[in-house]
């Protein structure tokens, strides 16, 4: 009977351990001035140390099957253990950047910039803009306005192969 109680309490204890570890990493990150990426990497590392690798394998297999079929996910397809892990991961903040263009300028020109200055960018008005997640290009879209805010309408999601090709071309030259 005691063994059953220990097994039943195990997921709760595990959740408490995860919450404590998360809090500790958050405090360390704030003290060190660490970035969100560092915190996410630490959190990922901690999750990888989790002894329940079969759940991780189940998540990976389910995601892999769905991505091959280009289907969406429903919560009913996952076990409660997987849902708990996904909930933790889904709360990690990630920086999304929309890049409408860029330009290289010598420091001398930058120092001459004034409030009325106009900088011409390397893109045309009708050219798609880039959506980057943590600095990695993942999609392209069109610039829109929603109320008084800018917005982006996703027109294309880059495949993993396209992202690898872009990164390798940036490294080469």
C-alpha atoms as a printed R data frame, in Angstrom:
    type eleno elety resid chain resno      x      y       z
1   ATOM     1    CA   UNK     A     1  0.000  0.000   0.000
2   ATOM     2    CA   UNK     A     2  2.809  2.383   0.877
3   ATOM     3    CA   UNK     A     3  4.453  1.644  -2.471
4   ATOM     4    CA   UNK     A     4  1.255  2.659  -4.286
5   ATOM     5    CA   UNK     A     5  1.143  5.910  -2.312
6   ATOM     6    CA   UNK     A     6  4.739  6.625  -3.266
7   ATOM     7    CA   UNK     A     7  4.016  5.935  -6.922
8   ATOM     8    CA   UNK     A     8  0.899  8.080  -6.875
9   ATOM     9    CA   UNK     A     9  2.782 10.991  -5.300
10  ATOM    10    CA   UNK     A    10  5.660 10.676  -7.719
11  ATOM    11    CA   UNK     A    11  4.173 12.889 -10.509
12  ATOM    12    CA   UNK     A    12  3.266 15.579  -7.963
13  ATOM    13    CA   UNK     A    13  6.732 15.431  -6.433
14  ATOM    14    CA   UNK     A    14  8.199 15.591  -9.918
15  ATOM    15    CA   UNK     A    15  6.087 18.674 -10.698
16  ATOM    16    CA   UNK     A    16  7.188 20.297  -7.447
17  ATOM    17    CA   UNK     A    17 10.823 19.526  -8.301
18  ATOM    18    CA   UNK     A    18 10.364 20.990 -11.776
19  ATOM    19    CA   UNK     A    19  8.711 24.110 -10.360
20  ATOM    20    CA   UNK     A    20 11.518 24.534  -7.817
21  ATOM    21    CA   UNK     A    21 14.153 24.084 -10.517
22  ATOM    22    CA   UNK     A    22 12.352 26.587 -12.754
23  ATOM    23    CA   UNK     A    23 12.208 29.127  -9.934
24  ATOM    24    CA   UNK     A    24 15.891 28.597  -9.132
25  ATOM    25    CA   UNK     A    25 16.901 29.063 -12.769
26  ATOM    26    CA   UNK     A    26 14.749 32.176 -13.026
27  ATOM    27    CA   UNK     A    27 16.417 33.667  -9.946
28  ATOM    28    CA   UNK     A    28 19.885 32.778 -11.272
29  ATOM    29    CA   UNK     A    29 18.997 34.296 -14.634
30  ATOM    30    CA   UNK     A    30 17.855 37.538 -13.030
31  ATOM    31    CA   UNK     A    31 21.018 37.720 -10.906
32  ATOM    32    CA   UNK     A    32 23.314 37.054 -13.849
33  ATOM    33    CA   UNK     A    33 21.296 39.202 -16.233
34  ATOM    34    CA   UNK     A    34 20.901 36.117 -18.433
35  ATOM    35    CA   UNK     A    35 18.811 36.194 -21.545
36  ATOM    36    CA   UNK     A    36 15.591 34.328 -22.134
37  ATOM    37    CA   UNK     A    37 17.481 32.071 -24.523
38  ATOM    38    CA   UNK     A    38 19.890 31.076 -21.729
39  ATOM    39    CA   UNK     A    39 16.971 30.358 -19.439
40  ATOM    40    CA   UNK     A    40 15.227 28.291 -22.102
41  ATOM    41    CA   UNK     A    41 18.451 26.352 -22.720
42  ATOM    42    CA   UNK     A    42 18.835 25.639 -19.011
43  ATOM    43    CA   UNK     A    43 15.219 24.552 -18.779
44  ATOM    44    CA   UNK     A    44 15.631 22.303 -21.795
45  ATOM    45    CA   UNK     A    45 18.763 20.794 -20.272
46  ATOM    46    CA   UNK     A    46 16.892 20.082 -17.041
47  ATOM    47    CA   UNK     A    47 14.046 18.423 -18.914
48  ATOM    48    CA   UNK     A    48 16.520 16.258 -20.792
49  ATOM    49    CA   UNK     A    49 17.816 14.950 -17.469
50  ATOM    50    CA   UNK     A    50 14.322 13.763 -16.554
51  ATOM    51    CA   UNK     A    51 14.271 10.019 -16.049
52  ATOM    52    CA   UNK     A    52 11.009  9.519 -17.889
53  ATOM    53    CA   UNK     A    53 12.481  9.345 -21.388
54  ATOM    54    CA   UNK     A    54  9.642  7.200 -22.714
55  ATOM    55    CA   UNK     A    55  7.295 10.177 -22.415
56  ATOM    56    CA   UNK     A    56  9.798 12.299 -24.347
57  ATOM    57    CA   UNK     A    57  9.964  9.619 -27.026
58  ATOM    58    CA   UNK     A    58  6.151  9.550 -27.211
59  ATOM    59    CA   UNK     A    59  6.040 13.332 -27.655
60  ATOM    60    CA   UNK     A    60  8.694 13.198 -30.348
61  ATOM    61    CA   UNK     A    61  6.984 10.359 -32.236
62  ATOM    62    CA   UNK     A    62  3.566 12.032 -32.098
63  ATOM    63    CA   UNK     A    63  4.959 15.368 -33.263
64  ATOM    64    CA   UNK     A    64  6.950 13.658 -36.016
65  ATOM    65    CA   UNK     A    65  3.910 11.771 -37.320
66  ATOM    66    CA   UNK     A    66  1.782 14.914 -37.268
67  ATOM    67    CA   UNK     A    67  4.407 17.061 -38.991
68  ATOM    68    CA   UNK     A    68  4.752 14.493 -41.769
69  ATOM    69    CA   UNK     A    69  0.990 14.527 -42.317
70  ATOM    70    CA   UNK     A    70  0.764 18.344 -41.929
71  ATOM    71    CA   UNK     A    71 -2.089 17.862 -39.446
72  ATOM    72    CA   UNK     A    72 -2.923 19.910 -36.399
73  ATOM    73    CA   UNK     A    73 -2.835 18.586 -32.845
74  ATOM    74    CA   UNK     A    74 -5.608 18.066 -30.339
75  ATOM    75    CA   UNK     A    75 -5.070 17.684 -26.606
76  ATOM    76    CA   UNK     A    76 -6.945 14.377 -26.560
77  ATOM    77    CA   UNK     A    77 -4.109 12.729 -28.515
78  ATOM    78    CA   UNK     A    78 -1.629 13.131 -25.648
79  ATOM    79    CA   UNK     A    79 -1.372 11.404 -22.284
80  ATOM    80    CA   UNK     A    80 -1.617 13.544 -19.124
81  ATOM    81    CA   UNK     A    81  2.150 13.188 -18.589
82  ATOM    82    CA   UNK     A    82  2.854 14.534 -22.055
83  ATOM    83    CA   UNK     A    83  0.352 17.366 -21.582
84  ATOM    84    CA   UNK     A    84  2.094 18.407 -18.339
85  ATOM    85    CA   UNK     A    85  5.450 18.579 -20.102
86  ATOM    86    CA   UNK     A    86  3.963 20.422 -23.070
87  ATOM    87    CA   UNK     A    87  2.294 22.953 -20.757
88  ATOM    88    CA   UNK     A    88  5.665 23.676 -19.164
89  ATOM    89    CA   UNK     A    89  7.366 24.088 -22.533
90  ATOM    90    CA   UNK     A    90  4.563 26.198 -23.976
91  ATOM    91    CA   UNK     A    91  5.058 28.781 -21.210
92  ATOM    92    CA   UNK     A    92  8.678 29.509 -22.205
93  ATOM    93    CA   UNK     A    93  8.837 32.993 -23.749
94  ATOM    94    CA   UNK     A    94 10.435 33.222 -27.190
95  ATOM    95    CA   UNK     A    95 11.365 36.411 -29.027
96  ATOM    96    CA   UNK     A    96  9.638 36.932 -32.373
97  ATOM    97    CA   UNK     A    97 11.063 39.572 -34.699
98  ATOM    98    CA   UNK     A    98  9.586 40.926 -37.911
99  ATOM    99    CA   UNK     A    99 12.250 42.303 -40.219
100 ATOM   100    CA   UNK     A   100 11.072 44.630 -42.981
101 ATOM   101    CA   UNK     A   101 14.551 45.317 -44.318
102 ATOM   102    CA   UNK     A   102 18.102 46.249 -43.494
103 ATOM   103    CA   UNK     A   103 21.003 48.362 -44.664
104 ATOM   104    CA   UNK     A   104 24.706 48.539 -43.896
105 ATOM   105    CA   UNK     A   105 25.932 52.055 -43.241
106 ATOM   106    CA   UNK     A   106 29.303 53.477 -42.272
107 ATOM   107    CA   UNK     A   107 29.466 54.995 -38.812
108 ATOM   108    CA   UNK     A   108 29.969 58.425 -40.362
109 ATOM   109    CA   UNK     A   109 26.551 58.238 -42.077
110 ATOM   110    CA   UNK     A   110 24.897 56.948 -38.904
111 ATOM   111    CA   UNK     A   111 26.272 59.909 -36.957
112 ATOM   112    CA   UNK     A   112 24.728 62.270 -39.533
113 ATOM   113    CA   UNK     A   113 21.200 60.879 -39.022
114 ATOM   114    CA   UNK     A   114 18.638 63.418 -37.861
115 ATOM   115    CA   UNK     A   115 14.886 63.270 -37.152
116 ATOM   116    CA   UNK     A   116 14.038 64.016 -40.808
117 ATOM   117    CA   UNK     A   117 16.497 61.479 -42.274
118 ATOM   118    CA   UNK     A   118 15.224 58.717 -44.544
119 ATOM   119    CA   UNK     A   119 17.036 55.392 -44.811
120 ATOM   120    CA   UNK     A   120 16.334 53.296 -47.882
121 ATOM   121    CA   UNK     A   121 16.223 49.592 -47.073
122 ATOM   122    CA   UNK     A   122 17.205 46.595 -49.165
123 ATOM   123    CA   UNK     A   123 13.605 45.520 -49.864
124 ATOM   124    CA   UNK     A   124 10.826 46.644 -52.163
125 ATOM   125    CA   UNK     A   125  7.374 47.527 -50.833
126 ATOM   126    CA   UNK     A   126  5.710 44.455 -52.345
127 ATOM   127    CA   UNK     A   127  8.469 42.046 -51.233
128 ATOM   128    CA   UNK     A   128  7.640 39.629 -48.364
129 ATOM   129    CA   UNK     A   129  8.952 40.468 -44.906
130 ATOM   130    CA   UNK     A   130 10.793 38.028 -42.632
131 ATOM   131    CA   UNK     A   131  9.454 36.504 -39.417
132 ATOM   132    CA   UNK     A   132 12.257 35.324 -37.155
133 ATOM   133    CA   UNK     A   133 11.997 33.278 -33.971
134 ATOM   134    CA   UNK     A   134 15.026 33.736 -31.710
135 ATOM   135    CA   UNK     A   135 16.890 35.172 -34.693
136 ATOM   136    CA   UNK     A   136 16.138 32.257 -37.032
137 ATOM   137    CA   UNK     A   137 14.040 32.879 -40.149
138 ATOM   138    CA   UNK     A   138 10.955 30.633 -39.967
139 ATOM   139    CA   UNK     A   139  8.348 32.357 -42.125
140 ATOM   140    CA   UNK     A   140  7.608 35.136 -44.588
141 ATOM   141    CA   UNK     A   141  4.594 37.372 -44.677
142 ATOM   142    CA   UNK     A   142  2.924 40.619 -45.628
143 ATOM   143    CA   UNK     A   143  2.799 43.741 -43.491
144 ATOM   144    CA   UNK     A   144 -0.684 44.693 -42.278
145 ATOM   145    CA   UNK     A   145 -2.262 47.169 -39.907
146 ATOM   146    CA   UNK     A   146 -4.631 46.041 -37.143
147 ATOM   147    CA   UNK     A   147 -6.198 48.992 -35.335
148 ATOM   148    CA   UNK     A   148 -3.197 51.246 -34.686
149 ATOM   149    CA   UNK     A   149 -0.630 48.420 -34.629
150 ATOM   150    CA   UNK     A   150  1.489 46.747 -37.255
151 ATOM   151    CA   UNK     A   151  0.716 43.087 -37.939
152 ATOM   152    CA   UNK     A   152  2.026 40.349 -40.192
153 ATOM   153    CA   UNK     A   153 -0.018 37.963 -42.287
154 ATOM   154    CA   UNK     A   154  1.941 34.724 -42.677
155 ATOM   155    CA   UNK     A   155  2.163 33.738 -46.332
156 ATOM   156    CA   UNK     A   156  4.854 31.052 -46.198
157 ATOM   157    CA   UNK     A   157  6.387 28.809 -43.531
158 ATOM   158    CA   UNK     A   158  9.950 27.770 -44.332
159 ATOM   159    CA   UNK     A   159 10.748 24.071 -44.162
160 ATOM   160    CA   UNK     A   160 13.579 22.811 -42.016
161 ATOM   161    CA   UNK     A   161 15.657 22.222 -45.150
162 ATOM   162    CA   UNK     A   162 15.123 25.815 -46.326
163 ATOM   163    CA   UNK     A   163 16.179 27.171 -42.922
164 ATOM   164    CA   UNK     A   164 19.341 25.026 -42.934
165 ATOM   165    CA   UNK     A   165 20.158 26.190 -46.469
166 ATOM   166    CA   UNK     A   166 19.707 29.854 -45.471
167 ATOM   167    CA   UNK     A   167 21.872 29.501 -42.372
168 ATOM   168    CA   UNK     A   168 24.630 27.701 -44.293
169 ATOM   169    CA   UNK     A   169 24.601 30.360 -47.039
170 ATOM   170    CA   UNK     A   170 24.899 33.091 -44.384
171 ATOM   171    CA   UNK     A   171 27.882 31.309 -42.845
172 ATOM   172    CA   UNK     A   172 29.650 30.921 -46.207
173 ATOM   173    CA   UNK     A   173 29.378 34.430 -47.306
